[in-house]
């Protein structure tokens, strides 16, 4: 009996000749084999893991206090024994500021996407599954918020709310949830029309349980993938706010603020602006690679 | 006790409608245009028609996942409303066309069956639920080991067996089967048809069978109604309709059927040629 | 439908085929020992391990089999249209004197559309949604034969007319989504014919269509075959469709041809246990459920096909000797089977005739 | 003409969205913790000045009443008066609009010029080296902050090579073309990866479509198949992606104008923020949102022209 032990690769995978139209893509995935998303995913996890570790360990490994000014040692070049990556115009240690800035930015970014992820997904699933006026209302709100250029609305919100970490998180959440809601709504509508959901309803599974046990598990991975690429955007937004002087209030270090402060010295002390910029690129790359790898794994299924 | 377990009168279902943002009426499409039919207790009744005839929509009304726009449907003498009436919901179950999409890809067969058994209060403990799930799988010819596997790892025919086991889990008296074999390979179709026939007889099920294939209907059903463009155009005993069609469309449908010439060579029933609808080892 | 009618239809077609026989002494299509493989990572999985097929002008040949039997891949290999990652690993395909397996890209382009026309299963997806149907036909006409834009358009309109479109000049400008499934399939047929091919390959051309539409499309295809003296290879899983329109049936199972013969003989007196089992498993309007017999087990998955006769594990007639490789062999003129135990089936046939 | 009617219908459909946009913009000022008038005028303002501004902004009325007044003013073309410039905010925004629109259009053109060839190159052979390189480049580019890229381009291209100016708008068409090249490139760099990703995926999807097999079965050349059958069908969804991402483009201009010292709408907003000039911030937010709505309608129109399945009736 074939039921005993592992099944062969499911018929659907190799069965390139079924009643449904021949899906060349499925074959393509198969031929590429396991090469798929694992490479990106691994690289991304290593990059992000290293950065998070560096950030979390900043209090331990940072050679200096990131806000301590040393007027006698301003604009020191990298390679110096006491300032490995040099110091800035106020004599603060660049390496220490960099580590703390990575810590601050990654933590705020992750903090800022958890709220919209949870709220948006939940609202989207409920509206998509229930339909009716709740759904229409959600679509209306989404359409309105999407109509704004995100960064402009974000800056406006941060401006009126007054700068600060809490403000940033609230402002991002207030805008970003609609994207998760829209994603979850579309998926929930698709899943709700699937026969397995209808079968559960016919079998007497209560609505709440259908949503929690049947619909959410089937759409959540897609939202997680989106959250990873969303984190890239949020990092960019946060550092942009910092660059514009609307971010984390000084003197706490932030990569965007560091670039803004360093830009005046670009022709002499280039590293002051180049290094934090490179740190943003690497962080974002780590997140993008994770998103990419997850998306490919998801596709392969 | 009424003779007719299910009775539909002037059943109508329209899609679309409502108004757009300028309050203009959206166009409606009437998929079912006032049909009457009844299914007697223990009978196997078929709705036959081509795609878009409205037969699946009618079936969905019976299981309560589609609200009729108009008309009355009674089940066992009471107005049909499986959404509200718990007993009715349990009494009416459905087998779907697509054995792939009708199973939750992330749930093992065991989890799915245990969920239904427990939610409907049919068992009082988890071990009892598992034991009952094994019984159900046996009933449809699947081994106990199927419990811990996900739908992906089964073939199309096996998935359809799981779908049937799920429908039977809540011990229904009325089974709606919506094109249960049309997505399956030819050699698998027969085993599912035989399984349905056996279960119908053993469990005394009443069957509402939806199909586009008159030959398939002939195997399972006593009576048939032919649907076209949302209406029932002809109704009667299966053999009557097949051999003495009255409506022009039925005649066309029969003429268009691609049937086989009669197989002249029938094998003597070899002892190992399985004909009981069980799907033994490959 | 009463069996007499079907037989009548079949003899009709057969006479036509015989008329055409002299012109088609050399087969238009000949496929032998065809092997098709899927390259997955480092592995190679056999999808088709031995396919043999031939067709003459004016002849309709059906290739019948279940999903995974390799029938569609065989058909696609003939037109050099295998999906990426799947390739011909051995054997010969000759179409009208052209060696398809060894052909270069230019020869293949001339072959596709010019010598071999192809009709697909899903008329919904087989047409370009952003292109007018007429332009899609004209484009196919222009790819072969030197036509001006105007001539190609005229040819497309003419073809639309032949396909039964009323007002073809006006229909020329429609987009695929404005047509019904049956009408779209007619457009696909027109495209397949536009380059003036001599061989028409049909991949489940009616599976996505309703029964009444199916008949019209099949009649159209068969009508064209005799009118234009085309050879037709029709892949289908529906034995009824095969019985209704073809001159010869080739049965495939697990990537091999297991039996071949005329519809009358093959469908009434099969010489391969798989064909027999399939026929016993297909419900007809004359049969009752008591006569229905399921085939045990499931078709094997690619890469897991048993050695020897692939049907052996499901076969009611299997003997230990069936584990040895088995070749296609001619049993009577025009009848070929790949079964060691065909003598038993022959005896059964004797008995039923007696 | 059907397309004109389609346009009118899309414009009408945008009315509720625009209505919602005005509500959000109106509410902005009410999100200010404490008294917005006092916040705007600073701690040294006299109580009379605060009271005057209260009255001017209508803060002494009920919320619905205030909104009604706000809407009435908007319909009359009045977007408030800038505190800093003492001029109508709407006027100030429109004055700065040309630079911003130039940047937007220029960046869009550059995006297409970079993204379309890159995506087609990547999709020409899935998994090949060129595909991997394009994908890696676009994944990396996605994470480059625009303001930083701008600074780098100014320092290492404009200042060091002197090929392009490091700031300013230039004069005349060619002058704009030259002066705005680097800023537009910077803005484009932000969304090129998104468009490449979408177009590559769509191209691969379409290349697998049945109708492409039909085209191949006709015996067409690969070149014709790619251009006539694959590209056109892959383009329509990518245009939607581009239109949706105009939202990012517009956000990008805001920062990039600042970096390249261009006097556009974005830098006006940042000036407004520095001066706690609420009317300016509101006016810019509103107008930029309207630009996005307009571009999306335009995107729909283009899509309807490319894809006949989009219902234009």
mmCIF file with all atom_site columns, N, CA and C in Angstrom, chain C residues 29 31 34 36 53 72-83 88 93-95 100-101 103-105 107-120 199-203 233, chain D residues 213-219:
data_model
loop_
_atom_site.group_PDB
_atom_site.id
_atom_site.type_symbol
_atom_site.label_atom_id
_atom_site.label_alt_id
_atom_site.label_comp_id
_atom_site.label_asym_id
_atom_site.label_entity_id
_atom_site.label_seq_id
_atom_site.pdbx_PDB_ins_code
_atom_site.Cartn_x
_atom_site.Cartn_y
_atom_site.Cartn_z
_atom_site.occupancy
_atom_site.B_iso_or_equiv
_atom_site.pdbx_formal_charge
_atom_site.auth_seq_id
_atom_site.auth_comp_id
_atom_site.auth_asym_id
_atom_site.auth_atom_id
_atom_site.pdbx_PDB_model_num
ATOM 1   N N  . UNK C 1 29  ? 3.384  11.059 -40.779 1.00 0.00 ? 29  UNK C N  1
ATOM 2   C CA . UNK C 1 29  ? 4.054  11.156 -39.476 1.00 0.00 ? 29  UNK C CA 1
ATOM 3   C C  . UNK C 1 29  ? 4.507  9.770  -39.066 1.00 0.00 ? 29  UNK C C  1
ATOM 4   N N  . UNK C 1 31  ? 6.594  8.155  -35.692 1.00 0.00 ? 31  UNK C N  1
ATOM 5   C CA . UNK C 1 31  ? 7.322  8.306  -34.434 1.00 0.00 ? 31  UNK C CA 1
ATOM 6   C C  . UNK C 1 31  ? 7.726  6.908  -34.009 1.00 0.00 ? 31  UNK C C  1
ATOM 7   N N  . UNK C 1 34  ? 10.277 6.675  -29.223 1.00 0.00 ? 34  UNK C N  1
ATOM 8   C CA . UNK C 1 34  ? 10.470 8.009  -28.650 1.00 0.00 ? 34  UNK C CA 1
ATOM 9   C C  . UNK C 1 34  ? 10.629 7.935  -27.126 1.00 0.00 ? 34  UNK C C  1
ATOM 10  N N  . UNK C 1 36  ? 11.194 10.512 -23.794 1.00 0.00 ? 36  UNK C N  1
ATOM 11  C CA . UNK C 1 36  ? 11.188 11.901 -23.331 1.00 0.00 ? 36  UNK C CA 1
ATOM 12  C C  . UNK C 1 36  ? 11.534 11.911 -21.848 1.00 0.00 ? 36  UNK C C  1
ATOM 13  N N  . UNK C 1 53  ? 4.153  5.859  -33.180 1.00 0.00 ? 53  UNK C N  1
ATOM 14  C CA . UNK C 1 53  ? 2.925  6.474  -33.679 1.00 0.00 ? 53  UNK C CA 1
ATOM 15  C C  . UNK C 1 53  ? 3.109  6.736  -35.160 1.00 0.00 ? 53  UNK C C  1
ATOM 16  N N  . UNK C 1 72  ? 0.221  13.706 -24.163 1.00 0.00 ? 72  UNK C N  1
ATOM 17  C CA . UNK C 1 72  ? 0.379  15.106 -24.567 1.00 0.00 ? 72  UNK C CA 1
ATOM 18  C C  . UNK C 1 72  ? 1.832  15.440 -24.851 1.00 0.00 ? 72  UNK C C  1
ATOM 19  N N  . UNK C 1 73  ? 2.738  14.872 -24.059 1.00 0.00 ? 73  UNK C N  1
ATOM 20  C CA . UNK C 1 73  ? 4.163  15.145 -24.282 1.00 0.00 ? 73  UNK C CA 1
ATOM 21  C C  . UNK C 1 73  ? 4.597  14.609 -25.633 1.00 0.00 ? 73  UNK C C  1
ATOM 22  N N  . UNK C 1 74  ? 4.119  13.424 -25.968 1.00 0.00 ? 74  UNK C N  1
ATOM 23  C CA . UNK C 1 74  ? 4.446  12.847 -27.274 1.00 0.00 ? 74  UNK C CA 1
ATOM 24  C C  . UNK C 1 74  ? 3.994  13.795 -28.374 1.00 0.00 ? 74  UNK C C  1
ATOM 25  N N  . UNK C 1 75  ? 2.781  14.306 -28.217 1.00 0.00 ? 75  UNK C N  1
ATOM 26  C CA . UNK C 1 75  ? 2.230  15.211 -29.224 1.00 0.00 ? 75  UNK C CA 1
ATOM 27  C C  . UNK C 1 75  ? 3.061  16.483 -29.325 1.00 0.00 ? 75  UNK C C  1
ATOM 28  N N  . UNK C 1 76  ? 3.421  17.019 -28.162 1.00 0.00 ? 76  UNK C N  1
ATOM 29  C CA . UNK C 1 76  ? 4.197  18.251 -28.182 1.00 0.00 ? 76  UNK C CA 1
ATOM 30  C C  . UNK C 1 76  ? 5.583  18.036 -28.755 1.00 0.00 ? 76  UNK C C  1
ATOM 31  N N  . UNK C 1 77  ? 6.142  16.858 -28.513 1.00 0.00 ? 77  UNK C N  1
ATOM 32  C CA . UNK C 1 77  ? 7.469  16.566 -29.047 1.00 0.00 ? 77  UNK C CA 1
ATOM 33  C C  . UNK C 1 77  ? 7.444  16.610 -30.579 1.00 0.00 ? 77  UNK C C  1
ATOM 34  N N  . UNK C 1 78  ? 6.342  16.207 -31.169 1.00 0.00 ? 78  UNK C N  1
ATOM 35  C CA . UNK C 1 78  ? 6.248  16.194 -32.629 1.00 0.00 ? 78  UNK C CA 1
ATOM 36  C C  . UNK C 1 78  ? 6.403  17.604 -33.183 1.00 0.00 ? 78  UNK C C  1
ATOM 37  N N  . UNK C 1 79  ? 5.828  18.596 -32.464 1.00 0.00 ? 79  UNK C N  1
ATOM 38  C CA . UNK C 1 79  ? 5.942  19.974 -32.933 1.00 0.00 ? 79  UNK C CA 1
ATOM 39  C C  . UNK C 1 79  ? 7.137  20.682 -32.311 1.00 0.00 ? 79  UNK C C  1
ATOM 40  N N  . UNK C 1 80  ? 7.949  19.945 -31.554 1.00 0.00 ? 80  UNK C N  1
ATOM 41  C CA . UNK C 1 80  ? 9.103  20.568 -30.900 1.00 0.00 ? 80  UNK C CA 1
ATOM 42  C C  . UNK C 1 80  ? 8.669  21.600 -29.877 1.00 0.00 ? 80  UNK C C  1
ATOM 43  N N  . UNK C 1 81  ? 7.588  21.337 -29.175 1.00 0.00 ? 81  UNK C N  1
ATOM 44  C CA . UNK C 1 81  ? 7.042  22.314 -28.229 1.00 0.00 ? 81  UNK C CA 1
ATOM 45  C C  . UNK C 1 81  ? 7.053  21.788 -26.801 1.00 0.00 ? 81  UNK C C  1
ATOM 46  N N  . UNK C 1 82  ? 8.079  21.010 -26.468 1.00 0.00 ? 82  UNK C N  1
ATOM 47  C CA . UNK C 1 82  ? 8.157  20.512 -25.090 1.00 0.00 ? 82  UNK C CA 1
ATOM 48  C C  . UNK C 1 82  ? 8.496  21.662 -24.150 1.00 0.00 ? 82  UNK C C  1
ATOM 49  N N  . UNK C 1 83  ? 7.957  21.620 -22.933 1.00 0.00 ? 83  UNK C N  1
ATOM 50  C CA . UNK C 1 83  ? 8.284  22.673 -21.970 1.00 0.00 ? 83  UNK C CA 1
ATOM 51  C C  . UNK C 1 83  ? 9.773  22.662 -21.630 1.00 0.00 ? 83  UNK C C  1
ATOM 52  N N  . UNK C 1 88  ? 13.579 15.461 -25.581 1.00 0.00 ? 88  UNK C N  1
ATOM 53  C CA . UNK C 1 88  ? 13.594 14.168 -26.243 1.00 0.00 ? 88  UNK C CA 1
ATOM 54  C C  . UNK C 1 88  ? 14.944 13.526 -25.963 1.00 0.00 ? 88  UNK C C  1
ATOM 55  N N  . UNK C 1 93  ? 11.469 11.080 -34.804 1.00 0.00 ? 93  UNK C N  1
ATOM 56  C CA . UNK C 1 93  ? 10.186 11.660 -35.202 1.00 0.00 ? 93  UNK C CA 1
ATOM 57  C C  . UNK C 1 93  ? 10.368 12.171 -36.621 1.00 0.00 ? 93  UNK C C  1
ATOM 58  N N  . UNK C 1 94  ? 9.597  11.650 -37.544 1.00 0.00 ? 94  UNK C N  1
ATOM 59  C CA . UNK C 1 94  ? 9.658  12.152 -38.919 1.00 0.00 ? 94  UNK C CA 1
ATOM 60  C C  . UNK C 1 94  ? 8.308  12.711 -39.307 1.00 0.00 ? 94  UNK C C  1
ATOM 61  N N  . UNK C 1 95  ? 8.314  13.945 -39.780 1.00 0.00 ? 95  UNK C N  1
ATOM 62  C CA . UNK C 1 95  ? 7.074  14.535 -40.272 1.00 0.00 ? 95  UNK C CA 1
ATOM 63  C C  . UNK C 1 95  ? 7.302  14.963 -41.710 1.00 0.00 ? 95  UNK C C  1
ATOM 64  N N  . UNK C 1 100 ? 12.520 15.611 -37.084 1.00 0.00 ? 100 UNK C N  1
ATOM 65  C CA . UNK C 1 100 ? 12.222 16.647 -36.089 1.00 0.00 ? 100 UNK C CA 1
ATOM 66  C C  . UNK C 1 100 ? 13.250 16.677 -34.955 1.00 0.00 ? 100 UNK C C  1
ATOM 67  N N  . UNK C 1 101 ? 13.704 15.497 -34.539 1.00 0.00 ? 101 UNK C N  1
ATOM 68  C CA . UNK C 1 101 ? 14.585 15.443 -33.372 1.00 0.00 ? 101 UNK C CA 1
ATOM 69  C C  . UNK C 1 101 ? 15.902 16.164 -33.650 1.00 0.00 ? 101 UNK C C  1
ATOM 70  N N  . UNK C 1 103 ? 16.380 18.496 -36.012 1.00 0.00 ? 103 UNK C N  1
ATOM 71  C CA . UNK C 1 103 ? 16.223 19.712 -36.813 1.00 0.00 ? 103 UNK C CA 1
ATOM 72  C C  . UNK C 1 103 ? 16.759 20.951 -36.110 1.00 0.00 ? 103 UNK C C  1
ATOM 73  N N  . UNK C 1 104 ? 17.255 21.924 -36.914 1.00 0.00 ? 104 UNK C N  1
ATOM 74  C CA . UNK C 1 104 ? 17.691 23.192 -36.328 1.00 0.00 ? 104 UNK C CA 1
ATOM 75  C C  . UNK C 1 104 ? 16.493 24.124 -36.149 1.00 0.00 ? 104 UNK C C  1
ATOM 76  N N  . UNK C 1 105 ? 16.755 25.263 -35.513 1.00 0.00 ? 105 UNK C N  1
ATOM 77  C CA . UNK C 1 105 ? 15.663 26.161 -35.153 1.00 0.00 ? 105 UNK C CA 1
ATOM 78  C C  . UNK C 1 105 ? 14.884 26.646 -36.375 1.00 0.00 ? 105 UNK C C  1
ATOM 79  N N  . UNK C 1 107 ? 14.486 25.180 -39.349 1.00 0.00 ? 107 UNK C N  1
ATOM 80  C CA . UNK C 1 107 ? 13.645 24.108 -39.874 1.00 0.00 ? 107 UNK C CA 1
ATOM 81  C C  . UNK C 1 107 ? 12.410 23.944 -39.005 1.00 0.00 ? 107 UNK C C  1
ATOM 82  N N  . UNK C 1 108 ? 12.612 24.025 -37.687 1.00 0.00 ? 108 UNK C N  1
ATOM 83  C CA . UNK C 1 108 ? 11.485 23.841 -36.780 1.00 0.00 ? 108 UNK C CA 1
ATOM 84  C C  . UNK C 1 108 ? 10.453 24.946 -36.964 1.00 0.00 ? 108 UNK C C  1
ATOM 85  N N  . UNK C 1 109 ? 10.935 26.173 -37.191 1.00 0.00 ? 109 UNK C N  1
ATOM 86  C CA . UNK C 1 109 ? 9.977  27.270 -37.401 1.00 0.00 ? 109 UNK C CA 1
ATOM 87  C C  . UNK C 1 109 ? 9.158  27.036 -38.647 1.00 0.00 ? 109 UNK C C  1
ATOM 88  N N  . UNK C 1 110 ? 9.841  26.544 -39.692 1.00 0.00 ? 110 UNK C N  1
ATOM 89  C CA . UNK C 1 110 ? 9.116  26.277 -40.937 1.00 0.00 ? 110 UNK C CA 1
ATOM 90  C C  . UNK C 1 110 ? 8.133  25.135 -40.730 1.00 0.00 ? 110 UNK C C  1
ATOM 91  N N  . UNK C 1 111 ? 8.538  24.184 -39.889 1.00 0.00 ? 111 UNK C N  1
ATOM 92  C CA . UNK C 1 111 ? 7.685  23.025 -39.621 1.00 0.00 ? 111 UNK C CA 1
ATOM 93  C C  . UNK C 1 111 ? 6.430  23.436 -38.861 1.00 0.00 ? 111 UNK C C  1
ATOM 94  N N  . UNK C 1 112 ? 6.648  24.195 -37.775 1.00 0.00 ? 112 UNK C N  1
ATOM 95  C CA . UNK C 1 112 ? 5.516  24.616 -36.949 1.00 0.00 ? 112 UNK C CA 1
ATOM 96  C C  . UNK C 1 112 ? 4.626  25.548 -37.747 1.00 0.00 ? 112 UNK C C  1
ATOM 97  N N  . UNK C 1 113 ? 3.401  25.229 -37.814 1.00 0.00 ? 113 UNK C N  1
ATOM 98  C CA . UNK C 1 113 ? 2.473  26.084 -38.552 1.00 0.00 ? 113 UNK C CA 1
ATOM 99  C C  . UNK C 1 113 ? 2.481  25.775 -40.034 1.00 0.00 ? 113 UNK C C  1
ATOM 100 N N  . UNK C 1 114 ? 3.648  25.574 -40.614 1.00 0.00 ? 114 UNK C N  1
ATOM 101 C CA . UNK C 1 114 ? 3.731  25.313 -42.047 1.00 0.00 ? 114 UNK C CA 1
ATOM 102 C C  . UNK C 1 114 ? 3.428  23.872 -42.405 1.00 0.00 ? 114 UNK C C  1
ATOM 103 N N  . UNK C 1 115 ? 3.926  22.936 -41.593 1.00 0.00 ? 115 UNK C N  1
ATOM 104 C CA . UNK C 1 115 ? 3.689  21.517 -41.860 1.00 0.00 ? 115 UNK C CA 1
ATOM 105 C C  . UNK C 1 115 ? 2.778  20.925 -40.778 1.00 0.00 ? 115 UNK C C  1
ATOM 106 N N  . UNK C 1 116 ? 2.998  21.409 -39.564 1.00 0.00 ? 116 UNK C N  1
ATOM 107 C CA . UNK C 1 116 ? 2.248  20.881 -38.426 1.00 0.00 ? 116 UNK C CA 1
ATOM 108 C C  . UNK C 1 116 ? 1.434  22.000 -37.784 1.00 0.00 ? 116 UNK C C  1
ATOM 109 N N  . UNK C 1 117 ? 0.141  21.829 -37.732 1.00 0.00 ? 117 UNK C N  1
ATOM 110 C CA . UNK C 1 117 ? -0.711 22.784 -37.021 1.00 0.00 ? 117 UNK C CA 1
ATOM 111 C C  . UNK C 1 117 ? -1.086 22.177 -35.682 1.00 0.00 ? 117 UNK C C  1
ATOM 112 N N  . UNK C 1 118 ? -1.319 23.048 -34.686 1.00 0.00 ? 118 UNK C N  1
ATOM 113 C CA . UNK C 1 118 ? -1.602 22.486 -33.365 1.00 0.00 ? 118 UNK C CA 1
ATOM 114 C C  . UNK C 1 118 ? -2.815 23.145 -32.723 1.00 0.00 ? 118 UNK C C  1
ATOM 115 N N  . UNK C 1 119 ? -3.657 22.330 -32.129 1.00 0.00 ? 119 UNK C N  1
ATOM 116 C CA . UNK C 1 119 ? -4.850 22.821 -31.434 1.00 0.00 ? 119 UNK C CA 1
ATOM 117 C C  . UNK C 1 119 ? -4.736 22.428 -29.973 1.00 0.00 ? 119 UNK C C  1
ATOM 118 N N  . UNK C 1 120 ? -5.034 23.377 -29.089 1.00 0.00 ? 120 UNK C N  1
ATOM 119 C CA . UNK C 1 120 ? -4.786 23.152 -27.668 1.00 0.00 ? 120 UNK C CA 1
ATOM 120 C C  . UNK C 1 120 ? -6.057 22.905 -26.880 1.00 0.00 ? 120 UNK C C  1
ATOM 121 N N  . UNK C 1 199 ? -0.318 18.192 -41.339 1.00 0.00 ? 199 UNK C N  1
ATOM 122 C CA . UNK C 1 199 ? -0.598 17.378 -40.150 1.00 0.00 ? 199 UNK C CA 1
ATOM 123 C C  . UNK C 1 199 ? -1.189 18.281 -39.082 1.00 0.00 ? 199 UNK C C  1
ATOM 124 N N  . UNK C 1 200 ? -2.287 17.837 -38.477 1.00 0.00 ? 200 UNK C N  1
ATOM 125 C CA . UNK C 1 200 ? -2.932 18.632 -37.436 1.00 0.00 ? 200 UNK C CA 1
ATOM 126 C C  . UNK C 1 200 ? -2.832 17.869 -36.115 1.00 0.00 ? 200 UNK C C  1
ATOM 127 N N  . UNK C 1 201 ? -2.219 18.501 -35.126 1.00 0.00 ? 201 UNK C N  1
ATOM 128 C CA . UNK C 1 201 ? -2.105 17.864 -33.820 1.00 0.00 ? 201 UNK C CA 1
ATOM 129 C C  . UNK C 1 201 ? -3.131 18.499 -32.886 1.00 0.00 ? 201 UNK C C  1
ATOM 130 N N  . UNK C 1 202 ? -3.959 17.680 -32.255 1.00 0.00 ? 202 UNK C N  1
ATOM 131 C CA . UNK C 1 202 ? -5.010 18.220 -31.386 1.00 0.00 ? 202 UNK C CA 1
ATOM 132 C C  . UNK C 1 202 ? -4.791 17.679 -29.974 1.00 0.00 ? 202 UNK C C  1
ATOM 133 N N  . UNK C 1 203 ? -4.553 18.583 -29.030 1.00 0.00 ? 203 UNK C N  1
ATOM 134 C CA . UNK C 1 203 ? -4.286 18.173 -27.657 1.00 0.00 ? 203 UNK C CA 1
ATOM 135 C C  . UNK C 1 203 ? -5.542 18.374 -26.813 1.00 0.00 ? 203 UNK C C  1
ATOM 136 N N  . UNK C 1 233 ? -3.699 13.876 -35.569 1.00 0.00 ? 233 UNK C N  1
ATOM 137 C CA . UNK C 1 233 ? -3.449 13.107 -34.354 1.00 0.00 ? 233 UNK C CA 1
ATOM 138 C C  . UNK C 1 233 ? -4.185 13.816 -33.233 1.00 0.00 ? 233 UNK C C  1
ATOM 139 N N  . UNK D 2 213 ? 2.700  29.475 -26.348 1.00 0.00 ? 213 UNK D N  1
ATOM 140 C CA . UNK D 2 213 ? 2.893  28.198 -27.027 1.00 0.00 ? 213 UNK D CA 1
ATOM 141 C C  . UNK D 2 213 ? 2.162  28.209 -28.370 1.00 0.00 ? 213 UNK D C  1
ATOM 142 N N  . UNK D 2 214 ? 0.958  28.769 -28.379 1.00 0.00 ? 214 UNK D N  1
ATOM 143 C CA . UNK D 2 214 ? 0.233  28.903 -29.642 1.00 0.00 ? 214 UNK D CA 1
ATOM 144 C C  . UNK D 2 214 ? 1.063  29.699 -30.641 1.00 0.00 ? 214 UNK D C  1
ATOM 145 N N  . UNK D 2 215 ? 1.627  30.807 -30.161 1.00 0.00 ? 215 UNK D N  1
ATOM 146 C CA . UNK D 2 215 ? 2.429  31.649 -31.057 1.00 0.00 ? 215 UNK D CA 1
ATOM 147 C C  . UNK D 2 215 ? 3.623  30.870 -31.586 1.00 0.00 ? 215 UNK D C  1
ATOM 148 N N  . UNK D 2 216 ? 4.228  30.086 -30.718 1.00 0.00 ? 216 UNK D N  1
ATOM 149 C CA . UNK D 2 216 ? 5.377  29.288 -31.145 1.00 0.00 ? 216 UNK D CA 1
ATOM 150 C C  . UNK D 2 216 ? 4.928  28.243 -32.156 1.00 0.00 ? 216 UNK D C  1
ATOM 151 N N  . UNK D 2 217 ? 3.748  27.683 -31.904 1.00 0.00 ? 217 UNK D N  1
ATOM 152 C CA . UNK D 2 217 ? 3.232  26.659 -32.818 1.00 0.00 ? 217 UNK D CA 1
ATOM 153 C C  . UNK D 2 217 ? 2.924  27.232 -34.194 1.00 0.00 ? 217 UNK D C  1
ATOM 154 N N  . UNK D 2 218 ? 2.761  28.559 -34.274 1.00 0.00 ? 218 UNK D N  1
ATOM 155 C CA . UNK D 2 218 ? 2.522  29.175 -35.574 1.00 0.00 ? 218 UNK D CA 1
ATOM 156 C C  . UNK D 2 218 ? 3.798  29.219 -36.395 1.00 0.00 ? 218 UNK D C  1
ATOM 157 N N  . UNK D 2 219 ? 4.942  29.025 -35.734 1.00 0.00 ? 219 UNK D N  1
ATOM 158 C CA . UNK D 2 219 ? 6.213  29.116 -36.449 1.00 0.00 ? 219 UNK D CA 1
ATOM 159 C C  . UNK D 2 219 ? 6.762  30.529 -36.498 1.00 0.00 ? 219 UNK D C  1
#
